[in-house]
Amino acid sequence: MNPTALQYLLAAVVALPLLGAVGALLPAPPGLRGRNPDQAVLRHGVTITGVVLAAALALAVGFDHDHPARMQATTDISWIPALDIRIHLGVDGISLPLVVLTALLTFLCALYSYFHMPTGPSPKAFVALLLVLEAGTLATFAVLDLMLFFLAFEMVLIPMYFLIARWGGAGKQAAAWKFILFTLLGSVVMLLGLLLIGLKSGTFDMVALATDNGPKAQLSHTVQVLAVLAVGIGLAVKSPMWPLHSWLPDAHTAAPTVGSVLLAGVLLKMGTYGFVRIALPITPEGMHTFAPYLAALAAIGIIYGSLACLALVRQGAKGDLKRLIAYSSVGHMGFVLLGIASMTPTGVNGALFANIAHGLITGLLFFLVGALKDRYGTTDLDALAGSTGAALYGKAPRFGGLLAFGAVASLGIPGLAGFWGEMLAMFGAFRPAVGLSRPAFLTFMVLAGLGTLLTAAYLLLVVRRVCMGGTPHLAPIAPLGAGDLADPADPDAGPAAETPAPAPAIPDIAHYEYAAWTPLAVLTVLAGLWPAALLGLTDPAVQQLLGGGK
C-alpha cells in the first residue's frame, strides 16, 4: 500500500476515537436517534469503534510484511520545538498486533454494551469514556516520542477510573481510588526516568535512541541504571508485577464487564510493551543490571498468582470468580515479564506472543464471567458450585462449553494460543542473554514450570465446580414399602421417595453474545495452530531491537 495512505490510516486509528468521544457528548441528529437517545449514543459507539477496527485491519493488510522491523506508516511533526518533542507515530511488527488487538476488543465491548449496557449513569458519558480509553491505548502503541508515550500512557487512567467508579459493582469507589493512586504514583516515578533519558541524550525520539550509534551513546551506565529503575517501577505497576499488583484484583472485581475486558486485554499490555520498546533497546546496560531481579519477581508472581487462585477456588472459601481470573492475570503476565527479563529474541518473542494470547483468552473469560453474573446475580464460587448453582453443562451447555474452552486455553494447552508464549518465555529463561546467571534463570524457569501445573489445577477445579456443579443433597429416602410403588395420583397411595426438583433453566448464549465472543475464541484457535503468523511479524523487529538497530 502507498506509504502516504498507511500514514493517514494510522493517524485515523489514533484520532478517530477522540473525535468520536466528542461526538458522543453532542445531541444525536433527528434522523439518527432511533427509539431513544440512549440507543443512538450506544450505536454511535459501535459505529466509531467499528470504523477504527476497519482502519486497523486495513493498516495490517497494507503493512509491508516483508520488512516488519522497519517503522511504517510514520508521521513526524514538530510539536514543542524548545524541548524537541514531536508528534511521531509509526508501527512495526511489535506494535501492529497490539494496535489490532486494542481495536478489536474495544469494538467487541461497544457491541456487547449496545445490547447489554452496564447499570450506571447516562450512556453518553459511558461511550465517550470508552472512546477516550481506546484513543489513549492505541496512541501508547503507536507513538515514538518518550513524552508523547507518557501522555498516552496517562490518558487511559481517568476514563478507566470513571468506568470503575460509576458503572462498577460492589466496592467500586475504593477499587477505583486504589487503581488511580497506584498507577499515578508509578507514573510520576516513570516520568522522572523518561526525563532523565531525554535530557541526558538530548532527544526524546524513541527510534533514534534505540540505535547504538545514536543519542543512546550519551547515556552512561549509571544513568541507564537509574532510568531503568524509575521507568521500570511505572511500567511494573501497570504490568502488573508482584508485589505492585494489589490494585488489580479489586479493580477487576468491581469493574463492569467491558471494563474488566479492556483492563486485562489491553491496559496491562501497556506496561510490558514499555519494557520492550523503551527499557530493552534504549537502556540495555541498566536492563542487564535489573534483569535477574525482574525475572525473580516474575517467577514469584507466577507462583503467587496460582496459589491465590487455588485458595479462592477451594470449597467454602467464598472465592469470587472475577477475582480469581484477576489473580490468574498476575501469573500469566509473570510469563511475559520472565521472557522480557531473559533479554533474548526467543524470550522477548514469547513475551509478545503471550501478550496477545492473554488479551484474547482473558478478554473472553471476563466476558463469560460477566454474563454469568448477569444470569445468577453472583460470581461467588460456592454459590455457583452448590446443588442449585450453575452446573452449566446441564443448564446452558453452549455457555458451559465456551467457559471450559476459555479455561483450557488459559492453562496453556498445546494447540491454543496460551501455549506458545509461555513455552517460548521459558525457553528464553533456559538460555538467557550473555552475562546473565544461567543457574538463576534455570531456577526461575523451574518455578514457571511449576506455575503451569498449579494453573492447570485451579482452572480445572473451576470447570469442575462451575460447569459440572455440586452433588445434589436429597432428603433421606424412607425404606421401600408397599405403598411406595403405588400411583402417586392415587389419594390412597402411600408415601413415595422424594426426588430432586429439576434445575431451573437459564438463558444459553444469546445472539449478541455469539457476535462478541466468537472472534476471540476463533483467534485463540488460529494463533495456537498458526503461531508463525504472529512470530513472523515480531521476530525480525525483536532481532533489530536487541541488536541496537542493526
XYZ file of C-alpha atoms in Angstrom, residues 85-335:
251
model
C 9.093 16.918 21.479
C 7.469 15.701 18.275
C 4.210 14.097 17.210
C 5.978 10.992 15.968
C 3.828 7.982 15.070
C 4.657 4.623 13.487
C 4.163 0.881 13.778
C 6.382 -2.138 13.282
C 5.969 -5.875 13.837
C 5.990 -5.368 17.615
C 3.282 -2.712 17.902
C 0.979 -3.623 14.978
C -0.566 -6.743 16.644
C -1.291 -4.716 19.790
C -2.976 -1.964 17.759
C -5.242 -4.514 16.065
C -5.973 -6.287 19.369
C -6.958 -2.985 21.022
C -9.254 -2.016 18.145
C -10.869 -5.475 18.144
C -11.515 -5.687 21.896
C -12.897 -2.147 22.068
C -15.287 -2.834 19.185
C -16.476 -6.066 20.825
C -17.006 -4.213 24.123
C -19.013 -1.480 22.374
C -21.089 -4.107 20.573
C -21.744 -6.003 23.808
C -22.692 -2.783 25.602
C -25.172 -1.854 22.859
C -27.247 -4.896 23.797
C -26.305 -5.040 27.482
C -25.435 -1.631 28.859
C -23.983 -1.807 32.401
C -26.045 -0.250 35.163
C -24.986 3.325 35.805
C -25.334 6.922 34.655
C -26.050 8.192 31.145
C -24.726 6.128 28.217
C -23.342 9.367 26.727
C -20.574 9.523 29.320
C -20.015 5.767 29.106
C -19.448 5.796 25.336
C -17.283 8.928 25.493
C -15.063 7.398 28.196
C -14.805 4.131 26.266
C -13.609 6.006 23.173
C -11.107 8.131 25.116
C -9.768 4.928 26.650
C -9.371 3.421 23.187
C -7.600 6.522 21.881
C -5.099 6.523 24.747
C -4.335 2.825 24.410
C -3.890 2.985 20.633
C -1.676 6.055 20.973
C 0.523 4.272 23.523
C 1.299 1.557 20.976
C 1.735 3.981 18.053
C 3.772 6.920 19.395
C 7.559 7.076 19.036
C 8.351 10.011 21.336
C 9.018 9.430 25.043
C 6.939 12.397 26.233
C 4.081 11.526 23.918
C 4.285 7.962 25.211
C 3.934 9.233 28.764
C 0.915 11.394 27.871
C -0.801 8.491 26.107
C 0.129 6.165 28.994
C -1.577 8.558 31.438
C -4.527 9.312 29.183
C -6.160 5.936 29.901
C -6.215 6.328 33.684
C -9.051 8.846 34.020
C -11.569 7.040 31.762
C -10.835 3.693 33.443
C -11.219 5.315 36.867
C -14.705 6.596 35.971
C -15.735 3.343 34.294
C -14.991 1.534 37.557
C -16.318 4.231 39.913
C -19.583 4.980 38.080
C -20.503 1.729 36.328
C -18.843 -0.830 38.619
C -20.256 -3.155 41.237
C -19.768 -3.554 44.990
C -16.735 -1.721 46.367
C -16.347 0.315 43.193
C -15.275 3.590 44.831
C -12.477 2.027 46.878
C -11.310 -0.058 43.909
C -11.277 2.977 41.608
C -9.267 5.044 44.074
C -6.777 2.223 44.597
C -6.383 1.863 40.828
C -5.764 5.563 40.226
C -3.408 6.042 43.187
C -1.199 3.049 42.390
C -0.934 3.849 38.690
C -0.454 7.602 39.136
C 2.288 7.173 41.740
C 4.067 4.714 39.463
C 3.711 7.095 36.544
C 5.258 10.015 38.432
C 8.391 7.959 39.016
C 8.341 6.815 35.371
C 8.206 10.438 34.190
C 11.417 11.194 36.091
C 13.146 8.307 34.311
C 11.904 9.421 30.881
C 13.056 12.984 31.529
C 16.463 11.672 32.626
C 16.825 9.775 29.338
C 15.722 12.725 27.224
C 17.819 15.352 28.968
C 20.985 13.257 29.100
C 20.712 12.080 25.469
C 19.387 15.318 24.006
C 16.315 13.755 22.390
C 13.041 12.038 23.234
C 12.872 10.238 19.880
C 12.465 6.518 20.618
C 13.688 5.388 17.172
C 16.879 7.435 17.370
C 17.513 6.339 20.947
C 17.207 2.655 20.004
C 20.277 2.719 17.724
C 23.713 2.004 19.166
C 25.424 4.835 17.280
C 22.680 7.368 18.114
C 21.963 9.558 21.139
C 21.942 6.464 23.346
C 25.742 6.672 23.361
C 25.403 9.704 25.664
C 23.779 7.574 28.379
C 26.329 6.324 30.911
C 25.914 3.081 32.815
C 24.797 4.945 35.952
C 22.226 6.973 34.014
C 20.861 3.803 32.421
C 20.559 2.043 35.774
C 18.706 4.994 37.306
C 16.473 5.331 34.227
C 15.514 1.639 34.231
C 14.773 1.765 37.964
C 12.474 4.778 37.571
C 10.812 3.807 34.299
C 10.571 0.177 35.355
C 8.580 0.993 38.513
C 5.895 2.774 36.490
C 5.765 0.014 33.906
C 5.764 -2.725 36.561
C 2.696 -1.242 38.296
C 0.744 -1.350 35.030
C 2.058 -4.804 34.015
C 1.175 -5.828 36.911
C 4.289 -7.241 38.563
C 4.293 -8.766 42.040
C 4.337 -7.098 44.619
C 2.952 -3.984 42.850
C -0.143 -5.846 41.695
C -2.504 -5.393 44.635
C -4.689 -2.807 42.856
C -5.600 -5.298 40.119
C -7.911 -7.835 41.872
C -10.031 -5.075 43.416
C -10.271 -3.173 40.127
C -11.296 -6.285 38.181
C -13.813 -7.415 40.787
C -15.551 -4.023 40.898
C -15.293 -3.084 37.205
C -18.169 -3.617 34.784
C -17.726 -6.458 32.312
C -16.349 -4.326 29.478
C -14.049 -2.516 31.917
C -12.549 -5.838 33.028
C -12.152 -6.973 29.409
C -10.263 -3.822 28.399
C -8.239 -3.670 31.614
C -6.985 -7.239 31.178
C -6.970 -7.296 27.381
C -5.069 -4.116 26.573
C -4.208 -1.896 29.555
C -1.919 -4.459 31.192
C -0.068 -4.771 27.879
C 0.965 -1.121 28.015
C 3.408 -1.867 30.822
C 5.064 -4.871 29.198
C 5.145 -3.061 25.829
C 7.028 -0.220 27.521
C 9.684 -2.666 28.738
C 10.166 -3.953 25.184
C 10.015 -0.576 23.410
C 11.928 1.563 25.932
C 13.902 -0.377 28.543
C 15.408 -3.094 26.318
C 16.675 -1.026 23.350
C 17.304 2.395 24.957
C 18.843 1.383 28.305
C 20.279 -2.113 27.684
C 23.014 -1.828 30.324
C 20.567 -0.796 33.007
C 18.179 -3.523 31.900
C 21.012 -6.059 32.100
C 21.633 -4.998 35.712
C 17.998 -5.392 36.757
C 17.090 -8.390 34.577
C 17.736 -11.046 37.284
C 15.591 -9.139 39.790
C 12.830 -8.683 37.212
C 12.945 -12.404 36.426
C 12.858 -13.330 40.126
C 9.803 -11.136 40.762
C 8.150 -12.542 37.633
C 8.683 -16.120 38.840
C 7.338 -15.242 42.294
C 4.320 -13.641 40.617
C 3.627 -16.805 38.639
C 3.608 -18.950 41.790
C 1.804 -16.354 43.906
C -0.972 -15.835 41.346
C -1.537 -19.577 41.049
C -1.594 -20.155 44.823
C -4.010 -17.257 45.294
C -6.310 -18.810 42.692
C -6.115 -22.200 44.380
C -7.068 -20.557 47.685
C -10.057 -18.861 46.062
C -11.341 -21.958 44.267
C -11.377 -24.279 47.249
C -14.755 -25.237 48.681
C -16.009 -22.969 51.435
C -13.589 -20.122 50.625
C -16.344 -17.882 49.220
C -13.998 -17.061 46.364
C -15.090 -14.680 43.618
C -14.651 -15.936 40.054
C -13.797 -12.457 38.702
C -11.182 -12.059 41.421
C -9.765 -15.477 40.577
C -9.295 -14.552 36.915
C -7.683 -11.272 38.010
C -5.132 -13.180 40.100
C -4.574 -15.528 37.164
C -3.537 -12.448 35.155
C -0.776 -11.787 37.690
C 0.580 -15.258 36.935
C 0.166 -15.030 33.163
C 1.808 -11.618 32.962
C 4.634 -13.097 35.021
C 5.493 -15.245 31.996
